[in-house]
Each structure stands twice: as structure tokens, then as C-alpha cells.
PDB file of C-alpha atoms in Angstrom:
ATOM      1  CA  MET A   1       0.025   0.044  -0.004  1.00  0.00           C
ATOM      2  CA  SER A   2       2.837   2.306   0.832  1.00  0.00           C
ATOM      3  CA  ILE A   3       4.584   1.812  -2.494  1.00  0.00           C
ATOM      4  CA  ILE A   4       1.267   2.434  -4.434  1.00  0.00           C
ATOM      5  CA  THR A   5       0.609   5.487  -2.439  1.00  0.00           C
ATOM      6  CA  PHE A   6       4.002   7.296  -2.317  1.00  0.00           C
ATOM      7  CA  SER A   7       5.664   5.414  -5.189  1.00  0.00           C
ATOM      8  CA  TYR A   8       9.253   4.032  -5.100  1.00  0.00           C
ATOM      9  CA  LYS A   9      11.937   6.660  -5.163  1.00  0.00           C
ATOM     10  CA  ASP A  10      14.724   4.839  -3.289  1.00  0.00           C
ATOM     11  CA  LEU A  11      15.101   2.198  -0.555  1.00  0.00           C
ATOM     12  CA  LYS A  12      15.520   4.688   2.394  1.00  0.00           C
ATOM     13  CA  TYR A  13      12.387   6.650   1.317  1.00  0.00           C
ATOM     14  CA  THR A  14      10.245   3.409   0.812  1.00  0.00           C
ATOM     15  CA  ILE A  15      11.368   1.867   4.254  1.00  0.00           C
ATOM     16  CA  SER A  16      10.668   5.184   5.981  1.00  0.00           C
ATOM     17  CA  ASN A  17       7.025   5.283   4.556  1.00  0.00           C
ATOM     18  CA  ILE A  18       6.528   1.629   5.422  1.00  0.00           C
ATOM     19  CA  SER A  19       7.685   2.197   9.040  1.00  0.00           C
ATOM     20  CA  TYR A  20       5.352   5.165   9.419  1.00  0.00           C
ATOM     21  CA  PHE A  21       2.522   3.045   8.149  1.00  0.00           C
ATOM     22  CA  TYR A  22       3.077   0.269  10.631  1.00  0.00           C
ATOM     23  CA  LEU A  23       3.597   2.743  13.435  1.00  0.00           C
ATOM     24  CA  VAL A  24       0.282   4.499  12.824  1.00  0.00           C
ATOM     25  CA  SER A  25      -1.519   1.147  12.277  1.00  0.00           C
ATOM     26  CA  ILE A  26      -0.235  -0.182  15.608  1.00  0.00           C
ATOM     27  CA  ILE A  27      -1.055   2.968  17.495  1.00  0.00           C
ATOM     28  CA  LEU A  28      -4.461   3.265  16.056  1.00  0.00           C
ATOM     29  CA  GLY A  29      -5.344  -0.352  16.276  1.00  0.00           C
ATOM     30  CA  GLY A  30      -4.159  -0.754  19.733  1.00  0.00           C
ATOM     31  CA  SER A  31      -6.021   2.387  20.950  1.00  0.00           C
ATOM     32  CA  ILE A  32      -9.136   1.277  19.484  1.00  0.00           C
ATOM     33  CA  TYR A  33      -8.793  -2.124  20.901  1.00  0.00           C
ATOM     34  CA  LEU A  34      -8.030  -0.779  24.367  1.00  0.00           C
ATOM     35  CA  LEU A  35     -11.113   1.570  24.251  1.00  0.00           C
ATOM     36  CA  ASN A  36     -13.324  -1.166  22.950  1.00  0.00           C
ATOM     37  CA  ASP A  37     -12.142  -3.671  25.577  1.00  0.00           C
ATOM     38  CA  SER A  38     -12.515  -1.277  28.433  1.00  0.00           C
ATOM     39  CA  PHE A  39     -15.993  -0.150  27.664  1.00  0.00           C
ATOM     40  CA  ILE A  40     -17.463  -3.585  26.845  1.00  0.00           C
ATOM     41  CA  SER A  41     -16.108  -5.632  29.858  1.00  0.00           C
ATOM     42  CA  ASN A  42     -17.457  -5.436  33.439  1.00  0.00           C
ATOM     43  CA  ASN A  43     -15.327  -7.938  35.243  1.00  0.00           C
ATOM     44  CA  SER A  44     -13.212  -6.478  38.158  1.00  0.00           C
ATOM     45  CA  LEU A  45     -10.082  -8.362  37.038  1.00  0.00           C
ATOM     46  CA  ILE A  46     -10.384  -6.768  33.651  1.00  0.00           C
ATOM     47  CA  ILE A  47     -10.875  -3.333  35.187  1.00  0.00           C
ATOM     48  CA  LYS A  48      -7.566  -3.699  37.195  1.00  0.00           C
ATOM     49  CA  ASN A  49      -5.970  -4.761  33.917  1.00  0.00           C
ATOM     50  CA  ASN A  50      -7.371  -1.749  32.119  1.00  0.00           C
ATOM     51  CA  LEU A  51      -5.976   0.523  34.807  1.00  0.00           C
ATOM     52  CA  PHE A  52      -2.490  -0.900  34.049  1.00  0.00           C
ATOM     53  CA  ASN A  53      -3.101  -0.323  30.309  1.00  0.00           C
ATOM     54  CA  TYR A  54      -4.171   3.111  30.891  1.00  0.00           C
ATOM     55  CA  LEU A  55      -0.969   3.899  32.862  1.00  0.00           C
ATOM     56  CA  ILE A  56       1.187   2.452  30.107  1.00  0.00           C
ATOM     57  CA  LEU A  57      -0.832   4.429  27.525  1.00  0.00           C
ATOM     58  CA  ILE A  58      -0.390   7.673  29.528  1.00  0.00           C
ATOM     59  CA  ILE A  59       3.436   7.123  29.936  1.00  0.00           C
ATOM     60  CA  ILE A  60       4.140   5.950  26.304  1.00  0.00           C
ATOM     61  CA  SER A  61       1.707   8.192  24.320  1.00  0.00           C
ATOM     62  CA  PRO A  62       3.532  11.561  24.959  1.00  0.00           C
ATOM     63  CA  LEU A  63       6.802   9.924  23.833  1.00  0.00           C
ATOM     64  CA  ILE A  64       5.225   8.621  20.579  1.00  0.00           C
ATOM     65  CA  ILE A  65       3.510  12.027  20.023  1.00  0.00           C
ATOM     66  CA  TYR A  66       6.806  13.842  20.574  1.00  0.00           C
ATOM     67  CA  ILE A  67       8.744  11.690  18.156  1.00  0.00           C
ATOM     68  CA  TYR A  68       5.951  11.936  15.639  1.00  0.00           C
ATOM     69  CA  LEU A  69       5.676  15.807  15.866  1.00  0.00           C
ATOM     70  CA  LYS A  70       9.503  16.194  15.586  1.00  0.00           C
ATOM     71  CA  GLN A  71       9.531  14.041  12.393  1.00  0.00           C
ATOM     72  CA  ILE A  72       6.707  16.001  10.857  1.00  0.00           C
ATOM     73  CA  ARG A  73       8.413  19.271  11.699  1.00  0.00           C
ATOM     74  CA  LYS A  74      11.598  17.922  10.086  1.00  0.00           C
ATOM     75  CA  LEU A  75       9.763  16.826   6.979  1.00  0.00           C
ATOM     76  CA  LYS A  76       7.883  20.056   6.627  1.00  0.00           C
ATOM     77  CA  ASP A  77      11.006  22.026   6.774  1.00  0.00           C
ATOM     78  CA  ASN A  78      12.799  19.778   4.342  1.00  0.00           C
ATOM     79  CA  TYR A  79       9.994  19.676   1.821  1.00  0.00           C
ATOM     80  CA  SER A  80       9.424  23.477   1.750  1.00  0.00           C
ATOM     81  CA  ASN A  81      12.885  23.532  -0.079  1.00  0.00           C
ATOM     82  CA  TYR A  82      11.666  21.381  -2.999  1.00  0.00           C
ATOM     83  CA  HIS A  83      10.722  23.280  -6.099  1.00  0.00           C
ATOM     84  CA  LYS A  84       9.642  22.440  -9.672  1.00  0.00           C
ATOM     85  CA  VAL A  85      12.349  23.714 -12.155  1.00  0.00           C
ATOM     86  CA  ASP A  86      12.035  24.144 -15.906  1.00  0.00           C
ATOM     87  CA  ILE A  87      15.212  24.863 -17.986  1.00  0.00           C
ATOM     88  CA  LEU A  88      15.036  26.000 -21.508  1.00  0.00           C
ATOM     89  CA  TYR A  89      18.278  25.171 -23.388  1.00  0.00           C
ATOM     90  CA  LYS A  90      18.657  25.452 -27.118  1.00  0.00           C
ATOM     91  CA  ASN A  91      14.783  25.284 -27.572  1.00  0.00           C
ATOM     92  CA  LYS A  92      14.424  22.083 -25.573  1.00  0.00           C
ATOM     93  CA  LEU A  93      12.564  22.209 -22.186  1.00  0.00           C
ATOM     94  CA  TYR A  94      13.856  20.128 -19.274  1.00  0.00           C
ATOM     95  CA  HIS A  95      11.619  19.418 -16.275  1.00  0.00           C
ATOM     96  CA  LEU A  96      13.525  18.884 -12.999  1.00  0.00           C
ATOM     97  CA  ASN A  97      12.893  18.574  -9.282  1.00  0.00           C
ATOM     98  CA  GLY A  98      15.072  21.133  -7.528  1.00  0.00           C
ATOM     99  CA  TYR A  99      16.283  21.588  -3.937  1.00  0.00           C
ATOM    100  CA  LEU A 100      17.019  25.142  -2.547  1.00  0.00           C
ATOM    101  CA  ASP A 101      20.358  24.520  -0.839  1.00  0.00           C
ATOM    102  CA  THR A 102      21.690  27.237   1.328  1.00  0.00           C
ATOM    103  CA  GLY A 103      25.251  25.900   0.837  1.00  0.00           C
ATOM    104  CA  ASN A 104      25.167  26.550  -2.895  1.00  0.00           C
ATOM    105  CA  ASN A 105      26.880  29.945  -3.412  1.00  0.00           C
ATOM    106  CA  LEU A 106      28.631  29.103  -6.608  1.00  0.00           C
ATOM    107  CA  ILE A 107      29.188  32.244  -8.809  1.00  0.00           C
ATOM    108  CA  ASP A 108      30.836  32.600 -12.110  1.00  0.00           C
ATOM    109  CA  PRO A 109      33.881  34.758 -11.255  1.00  0.00           C
ATOM    110  CA  TYR A 110      34.081  36.322 -14.828  1.00  0.00           C
ATOM    111  CA  LYS A 111      30.595  37.662 -15.249  1.00  0.00           C
ATOM    112  CA  LYS A 112      29.071  37.141 -11.705  1.00  0.00           C
ATOM    113  CA  ARG A 113      26.519  34.687 -12.885  1.00  0.00           C
ATOM    114  CA  LYS A 114      24.907  32.412 -10.377  1.00  0.00           C
ATOM    115  CA  ILE A 115      25.220  28.611 -10.864  1.00  0.00           C
ATOM    116  CA  ILE A 116      22.769  25.948 -10.232  1.00  0.00           C
ATOM    117  CA  LEU A 117      23.926  22.344 -10.224  1.00  0.00           C
ATOM    118  CA  VAL A 118      22.235  19.831 -12.390  1.00  0.00           C
ATOM    119  CA  LYS A 119      22.443  16.061 -12.758  1.00  0.00           C
ATOM    120  CA  LEU A 120      20.995  15.658 -16.219  1.00  0.00           C
ATOM    121  CA  ASN A 121      22.042  14.301 -19.612  1.00  0.00           C
ATOM    122  CA  ILE A 122      22.058  17.454 -21.809  1.00  0.00           C
ATOM    123  CA  LYS A 123      23.366  17.293 -25.406  1.00  0.00           C
ATOM    124  CA  TYR A 124      25.875  20.111 -25.882  1.00  0.00           C
ATOM    125  CA  ASP A 125      28.806  20.864 -27.985  1.00  0.00           C
ATOM    126  CA  ASP A 126      32.246  21.667 -26.594  1.00  0.00           C
ATOM    127  CA  THR A 127      32.214  25.212 -27.754  1.00  0.00           C
ATOM    128  CA  SER A 128      29.301  26.136 -25.451  1.00  0.00           C
ATOM    129  CA  ILE A 129      30.980  24.983 -22.318  1.00  0.00           C
ATOM    130  CA  ILE A 130      32.109  27.579 -19.749  1.00  0.00           C
ATOM    131  CA  TYR A 131      34.699  26.244 -17.356  1.00  0.00           C
ATOM    132  CA  THR A 132      34.186  27.755 -13.891  1.00  0.00           C
ATOM    133  CA  PRO A 133      36.541  27.398 -10.885  1.00  0.00           C
ATOM    134  CA  TYR A 134      34.950  26.534  -7.592  1.00  0.00           C
ATOM    135  CA  GLU A 135      36.065  26.010  -4.064  1.00  0.00           C
ATOM    136  CA  SER A 136      34.188  23.907  -1.509  1.00  0.00           C
ATOM    137  CA  LEU A 137      34.940  22.833   2.053  1.00  0.00           C
ATOM    138  CA  ASN A 138      37.219  20.014   0.990  1.00  0.00           C
ATOM    139  CA  ASN A 139      37.772  20.502  -2.725  1.00  0.00           C
ATOM    140  CA  ILE A 140      38.986  22.878  -5.284  1.00  0.00           C
ATOM    141  CA  GLY A 141      38.301  22.314  -9.035  1.00  0.00           C
ATOM    142  CA  VAL A 142      36.698  23.415 -12.199  1.00  0.00           C
ATOM    143  CA  ILE A 143      33.071  22.625 -13.122  1.00  0.00           C
ATOM    144  CA  LYS A 144      31.547  22.543 -16.645  1.00  0.00           C
ATOM    145  CA  CYS A 145      28.799  25.180 -17.049  1.00  0.00           C
ATOM    146  CA  LEU A 146      26.288  26.024 -19.740  1.00  0.00           C
ATOM    147  CA  LYS A 147      24.527  29.250 -20.446  1.00  0.00           C
ATOM    148  CA  ILE A 148      20.899  28.478 -20.511  1.00  0.00           C
ATOM    149  CA  ASP A 149      18.134  30.406 -22.487  1.00  0.00           C
ATOM    150  CA  LYS A 150      15.561  30.522 -19.578  1.00  0.00           C
ATOM    151  CA  LEU A 151      15.128  29.287 -15.989  1.00  0.00           C
ATOM    152  CA  PHE A 152      11.760  28.872 -14.320  1.00  0.00           C
ATOM    153  CA  VAL A 153      11.419  27.834 -10.681  1.00  0.00           C
ATOM    154  CA  ASP A 154       7.883  27.287  -9.563  1.00  0.00           C
ATOM    155  CA  LYS A 155       6.779  29.270 -12.805  1.00  0.00           C
ATOM    156  CA  LYS A 156       8.813  32.301 -11.845  1.00  0.00           C
ATOM    157  CA  GLU A 157      11.480  33.371 -14.350  1.00  0.00           C
ATOM    158  CA  PHE A 158      15.066  33.855 -13.329  1.00  0.00           C
ATOM    159  CA  ASN A 159      17.763  35.453 -15.522  1.00  0.00           C
ATOM    160  CA  ASN A 160      21.509  35.485 -15.571  1.00  0.00           C
ATOM    161  CA  TYR A 161      22.075  31.870 -14.446  1.00  0.00           C
ATOM    162  CA  LEU A 162      24.416  29.090 -15.499  1.00  0.00           C
ATOM    163  CA  ILE A 163      23.819  25.352 -15.019  1.00  0.00           C
ATOM    164  CA  GLY A 164      26.773  23.376 -13.613  1.00  0.00           C
ATOM    165  CA  LEU A 165      26.920  19.823 -14.912  1.00  0.00           C
ATOM    166  CA  SER A 166      27.405  17.340 -12.075  1.00  0.00           C
ATOM    167  CA  ASN A 167      28.493  13.850 -12.664  1.00  0.00           C
ATOM    168  CA  ASP A 168      27.747  12.785  -9.102  1.00  0.00           C
ATOM    169  CA  LYS A 169      24.334  11.710  -7.886  1.00  0.00           C
ATOM    170  CA  PHE A 170      22.864  14.115  -5.283  1.00  0.00           C
ATOM    171  CA  ARG A 171      22.258  12.734  -1.736  1.00  0.00           C
ATOM    172  CA  ILE A 172      18.878  14.383  -1.286  1.00  0.00           C
ATOM    173  CA  GLU A 173      16.111  12.093  -2.347  1.00  0.00           C
ATOM    174  CA  GLY A 174      14.078  12.764  -5.375  1.00  0.00           C
ATOM    175  CA  ILE A 175      16.034  15.724  -6.928  1.00  0.00           C
ATOM    176  CA  ASN A 176      18.187  16.282  -9.853  1.00  0.00           C
ATOM    177  CA  CYS A 177      18.934  20.038  -9.468  1.00  0.00           C
ATOM    178  CA  ILE A 178      20.427  22.099  -6.623  1.00  0.00           C
ATOM    179  CA  LEU A 179      19.232  25.688  -6.714  1.00  0.00           C
ATOM    180  CA  HIS A 180      21.406  28.718  -5.705  1.00  0.00           C
ATOM    181  CA  ASN A 181      21.143  30.176  -2.173  1.00  0.00           C
ATOM    182  CA  SER A 182      20.189  33.637  -3.677  1.00  0.00           C
ATOM    183  CA  MET A 183      16.770  32.277  -4.739  1.00  0.00           C
ATOM    184  CA  LYS A 184      15.711  31.884  -1.066  1.00  0.00           C
ATOM    185  CA  GLY A 185      14.232  35.282  -0.724  1.00  0.00           C
ATOM    186  CA  GLU A 186      12.424  35.253  -4.075  1.00  0.00           C
ATOM    187  CA  LEU A 187      10.749  31.793  -3.539  1.00  0.00           C
TER     188      LEU A 187
END
């Protein structure tokens, strides 16, 4: 059911969805069973047992609710950084899923164009490549960039951007584009 509902993106995402499904099922099923059992039975032994069940429920429920709310807050903060990206390059439109990364501050040092990183197979000729130096926390190098015709993020147009072609897979699930930090205020 989880795979049909949320689709399969990768193993971590799928296991996370299945574990949430089982957690909610167990909590709801156990709560309904406890309430049903306590209101139907009239035996004094069962009432003492129900008192023990209520104590366990009172102790464990806040812990489960705290963990659940913490995960929901984390997911909400994380998914607010996901955006739909459309790139027009040489009259071909590419549809991507982008992530607004506050760590991406790449700028072309020659013309001060901002760079978004893309993991995509784009057909280009070697004359259109712009080699741009970059410096990260543990690495210094040169990245291949292309000047694009138009960039749309959530249907808002952005100008004066380059796309940096990445050979590495991004570690954030479900994306193939890392957006520049400067877009944060405009999205």
C-alpha cells in the first residue's frame, strides 16, 4: 500500500514510509482495541488490567507524539525547499525537481552569474562549455557550465544563471537540481 501511495523513489524513502505506516497502524489499532475492551467488559479483574493499560498508555503516548511531531516538523522544513524547475536550453525544455540549498553559493567569477547544479544528460557541443572554478569545503576544482536560455522555478522566471553539470548523484532524495542560495528570498 505504501509503495502504491507514495511510489518508489529509493530504498530509504520506501522503508521510511512503510515504518510510518506500521507505526500509525499499531497505535490506532491498539488504541481502538483498548477503548473497545475497556467499555465492553464489566469484570473487576479486567478493570484492574485496564488501569495498568491506561498507565502504560499515559506514559508511552507523549513519547510517541513527541517523536511523531519532531519528524513532521523536520519533513515540513525539508519539503518546503523542494521546487519544480524548468530549464530551456537550445529550444528544448527540461523538467527537473530542484532543492534550494543554502550551501550553494557558486558564482561565475568572470561575469558574476549564479550557478545551479544539475544532474542531467544534456546534449551540448564543446564550444558552449564555460569552465568555472569553484572552491568547496574539502575540494577545489573546475566545473563545466552551460549558459541557458531561460530558467523557471515554480513558474517564476530567473535570468543570468548558468547550469553546472554534475557527474555525481545528489544525496537528497528525489532531486536532480540544486538551486542557488540567492533564490531563497524570491521563492
